[in-house]
Amino acid sequence: MTTDALVQVDALGPAGAYRARYREPVTDVTGRTVAEVGLVPDPYVARAMAALRKGTTAPLEQRRAMLRTAAGLFGSATLLGLGPDDYQHLVSRVAGLGITAVRASTEKIVARCASAWEDAQAARPAGAVTGWRDPEARDGAALWSRRGDVFGVHAAGNHPSVHAAWIQALALGYRVAVRPSRKEPFTPARLVAALREAGFGADAVVLLPTDHAVSATMLRLADLSMVYGGDAVIQRYGADPTVLPQGPGRTKILLAADADWRDHADLVDLVADSAARSGGAGCTNVTGVLVEGGADEARAFATALADRLATLPVTHPEDDDAVLPVHPVAAARALETQLRSVAADAEPVGATADSIVAELGDGSAALRPAVHLLASAAAPQLGAELPFPCVWVAPWSRAGDGVAPLRGTLVLTALTNDDALIDALAEERTIRNVYVGARPTWWADPRVPHDDYLAGFLMESRGIVSTA
Amino acid sequence: MDLDLDTALRILDVGPDARVDPDELVRAAMRWHFGPETGTPFWLRRAATLGFDPVADVRTWADLRLFPNVTDELRDVAVADLIPLGFGPHPDVVSVIESGGTTGAPKRIPLLRPFADLFSHREAGVLTAAGLGPGTHWLAMLPAGPHGAFEQVKRAASAHSRGSLVFGIDLDPRWVKKLAGAGQGVDAYVDHLLDQAAFVLLQQPVSAMRITPPVLARLTERDDLLEAVQQKIRYLVWGGASMDPEARHYYRTELLPDAVLSCRYGTTMALGAGGAERPGLDDDAPCALDPSVSPYVTLSVVDAQTGEPVPYGERGRLVVHHVSKSFLLPNNAERDTATRLEPLPGHVGDAIADVAPLAEFGGVAVVEGVY
C-alpha cells in the first residue's frame, strides 16, 4: 500500500455501494488497523434479499461469458481501489497467510470462476439435461433444475479459496448474497466487484457485511445457504435442510504397514505438506495421522514428521517462502494455550514441545507446527482441528482399531495397497473423500466433490418430455 | 414540618401542565401514601420495615434513594393493597396492568384514572409538538391484554385528537419470550402479526404507527407492507426493544425518509410512562429520551454496584421513580441499561439514550424477544 488511507469495504447492495456508518476495524497481523468494513443493519439485508428475490437471472450463455470476464477481472483488474498485488498483500497481512498461498488462491478463484458452469456439470445426473430444448428431452429425461432462486453464503475468513466454491451457484442461475468474514472481507468484496463489473446485476449478486445476528436474516431470506463455521455452527444449522454447513474436516492420513514410510522419505514430506499447506488452517489440512505397527512405529513417525515440519521458515507472511500462519502475539499465545488445553495428556514431540509461538519482533508471531503422540487411535485429540499445522499421531492396528477411528473424516489419504482395507474405507460413508496413494489431503479438483458436490445441493432432477 | 393533607392534595391534584416542584411533590406523595387515612396499604405495612420514616425523612427528590427496591414484592401483593385508601371505597380503576414477565412471575399494579389521564395528556402534547394534525389514525402493534401499552396508546391518541381511530394488533410478549427462550424461532409469530397488520396498512387510512424494532425490521422484508408504510405513515413510534443506530439511520435516510421516527421508553412499573425522544435530533446525536411525565416519573442512570450516578455519556443501570397520587414506586431498578445524558433545563433526574437490556436480571437471563 502506498497510501496511509485505510482500505474501505462497503456493502454492495441493490443500489450500489452502501456506506454504513459503523466501521469495524480490520487489523493486520501486528494488530494495526489497515482497513475498515461497514456493517449493514438488519433492514438493509432485508431489502437486499428482496431485490435478489425479484431479480432476474441472465440467460446461460450470457452468464458463462460474464463469469469468464469476471475471472479475468478478479485476477488482474484494479477493483475497489486495489490492484491484484495490493489485494494479495493485504490478504496476506490480515489473514496471516503466506503470500504464495494467497497467489495460488487467486489463481484458483480465477480458474473456478471462468469454468464454474462446466465444473458444476460433474454433479449432473447421467439422465439429466440442462434445458428442455436438449434433444434428449424428446423421449423423456430429467431436467436439471435449481432448488431455489436465492442463495446465501455465510463465509469464513480462514482462507480466500472458500470463495471459489459459491461461484457455481451464480453459474447455475442463482442470485447470490455473500456475507463476508469481518476478519477478511477483501476476497469476497473483490469477487463481487468483479462479477458486478462483468455484468452481473445489483439484483444478481450482493455483498452484505454484517454481524452474526444480522447474518441470520440473510440465511432466513435465502432459499438455500452454505454456512462456514465450527462445531457450534454445525450444531445450529445441521438439521436445517436449507443450509449446507461447512465445518471442521478432521482430515486424516492412514499409514498402513505396507506403505513402508521409512523407505519412502517423500511420505514424511507428503504428511508435512498436508499439515502445513496454506498455513494449516483449512479443513483439508491433515489433523490426525494413524500409523500401523505399534507405539514405537508411531513415535518414530511423529519424530520424523516433527523434524520435517521444523524446517519451515519462521517469517513474515508477505515473504515468498512463508508457510506458517502469523497472528498478533496475543492471539498466537491464546492459540497456544488452547493447544495445551486440547492436548492434555498427549505427548508433544520435537522442537516445538516447549512453545509453538515464534515472535517476529513487530507485534506478530508465527505459529510453528505442533506434533503430538497419542497413546491410542481412540484418543479424542485425533480429530482436534486447530487453525495452524497441528498433527496428532497415533498407533493404529487393523484388527484392534479397524475403521472406527477414521469415521467423521472429510479427507482421508490412505497409504496402502491392501484392497480389503481400501474396500472398507470406500464403504465408510462418514469418510467423505478417500484418496488412496500418495495424494496430499489438500488436493482438490472440480471433478472430485468436497463433502459432496455443491451443485448436488443446489440442483434437483425434475421430469421433462419435450416433443414440441 | 409535616404537610397537612389539604396542602398535599393541592400539590398532587394540580393540572397536568402545571409546573410542580419535584421536592414538594415528593413530600406531598409521602404524606398521601403513608398517611394512615389516605395511604396505600402496601406501603403502610412496608413502612414498619423501612428503617426510616418516609414522611419525616424523605423531603426531596434525591431522598427517594433511601427507599429499597421493592419491585419484586409486586409479584405477589394483592393489587387492592396498592390503591391508596384516600381514593375511597370506589376508586376509578382504569385497569390492572401487568409486566411482561420477562424476568419471572409478572408484577401487577393498578392504573388509576388520575395518572392515566395525566399520562395521556402529556403524550398528546408530545404528538402535537411533533406536528401531528387532528384526525391522525394509528396502527398500533403493541401488547394489549394484561399489559398497559395498547390501552395507553389509545387514550393518548384520543386525548390528542378525539375521533382518532387506533387499529390494534395484539403482541403477546410472554408467548414471544416463551418461544424465544425455548430456542424456537419467533418467525412464525411475527409473520402472524404482520399478516394481521397487512389488512390495516393496506386498507385503512392510517398515517401513524407504533411498533417494536424487531417487528419493524421484519415488516421491511415485505414489499407490499413496506410500500404501504412509505406511502402512508408520517409518524412512527418505536419502543419496547432496542434499535441498532445503524438501522435507525437507514430507516431515516433510505427506507422511511418521509416519516418521523420517534422513540418511546416506557416501563410497566411506572404505569407505562418513561421517556420520549427529544425532537429534532440528527443522526449523529445519540437518541436522547427525556422524561415525558416529569416530575412524576423520573429517570436515573447509576452504577449497578454503588448506586451512584455514572458520569454523563456513560452507561449504567436505569432506575425509575414513579411518584404520583395514583402510585408510588421509587428506586425501581429496571432490567435495562442506558447512557446517562444531561437533562433539559427544569427537569429533575437524567435524560437517557441507547436503552439496552441487561444480560441478566435477578439471576435470570433476559430474553428480549420482539417486545
Coordinates of N, CA, C and O in Angstrom, one line a residue, chain A residues 9 22 61 89 94 100-101 112 147 153 159 165 176-177 211 258 282 325 365 438 451:
Chain A
V9 N -14.1 -1.2 3.0 CA -15.0 -2.2 2.4 C -16.5 -1.9 2.8 O -16.8 -1.7 3.9
Y22 N -21.3 2.6 10.8 CA -20.4 1.9 11.8 C -19.3 1.2 11.0 O -19.6 0.3 10.1
E61 N -25.8 -18.6 -21.6 CA -24.6 -18.2 -22.4 C -24.1 -16.9 -21.9 O -22.8 -16.7 -21.8
H89 N -1.4 -8.7 -1.1 CA -0.5 -8.3 0.1 C -1.4 -8.1 1.3 O -1.1 -8.5 2.4
V94 N -3.4 -9.5 6.6 CA -4.5 -9.6 7.5 C -4.8 -11.0 8.0 O -5.1 -11.2 9.1
T100 N 2.5 -16.7 -1.0 CA 2.4 -17.7 -2.1 C 1.1 -18.5 -2.1 O 0.5 -18.7 -3.2
A101 N 0.6 -18.8 -0.9 CA -0.7 -19.4 -0.9 C -1.8 -18.5 -1.3 O -2.8 -18.9 -1.9
R112 N -11.8 -21.3 -11.2 CA -13.1 -21.8 -10.8 C -14.2 -20.9 -11.3 O -15.3 -21.3 -11.7
R147 N -33.0 -25.7 -7.1 CA -34.0 -25.9 -6.0 C -34.5 -24.6 -5.4 O -35.3 -24.6 -4.4
V153 N -24.5 -17.0 1.3 CA -23.2 -17.6 1.7 C -22.7 -16.9 2.9 O -22.5 -15.7 2.9
H159 N -9.5 -18.8 4.8 CA -8.7 -18.9 3.5 C -9.5 -18.3 2.4 O -10.7 -18.6 2.3
A165 N -15.9 -21.6 -4.3 CA -16.9 -22.6 -4.3 C -18.3 -22.0 -4.8 O -18.9 -22.6 -5.7
V176 N -27.2 -14.4 -5.7 CA -26.4 -14.8 -4.5 C -26.1 -13.6 -3.6 O -25.8 -12.5 -4.1
A177 N -26.3 -13.9 -2.3 CA -25.9 -12.9 -1.3 C -24.7 -13.5 -0.5 O -24.7 -14.6 -0.1
D211 N -23.0 -8.3 11.2 CA -22.6 -9.1 12.4 C -23.4 -10.4 12.3 O -24.2 -10.6 11.4
D258 N 2.2 -51.6 5.0 CA 2.8 -51.8 3.7 C 3.2 -50.5 3.0 O 3.8 -50.5 1.9
G282 N -6.9 -25.0 7.0 CA -8.1 -25.4 6.2 C -8.6 -26.7 6.7 O -8.0 -27.5 7.5
P325 N 1.3 -19.9 9.6 CA 0.3 -18.8 9.9 C 0.9 -17.8 10.9 O 1.6 -18.2 11.8
A365 N 3.4 -12.9 15.5 CA 4.1 -14.2 15.8 C 3.7 -15.3 14.8 O 2.5 -15.3 14.5
A438 N -0.3 -41.7 -2.7 CA 0.4 -40.5 -2.3 C -0.2 -39.2 -2.8 O 0.3 -38.6 -3.7
D451 N -16.9 -32.8 0.3 CA -18.1 -33.1 1.1 C -19.3 -33.1 0.2 O -20.2 -32.3 0.5

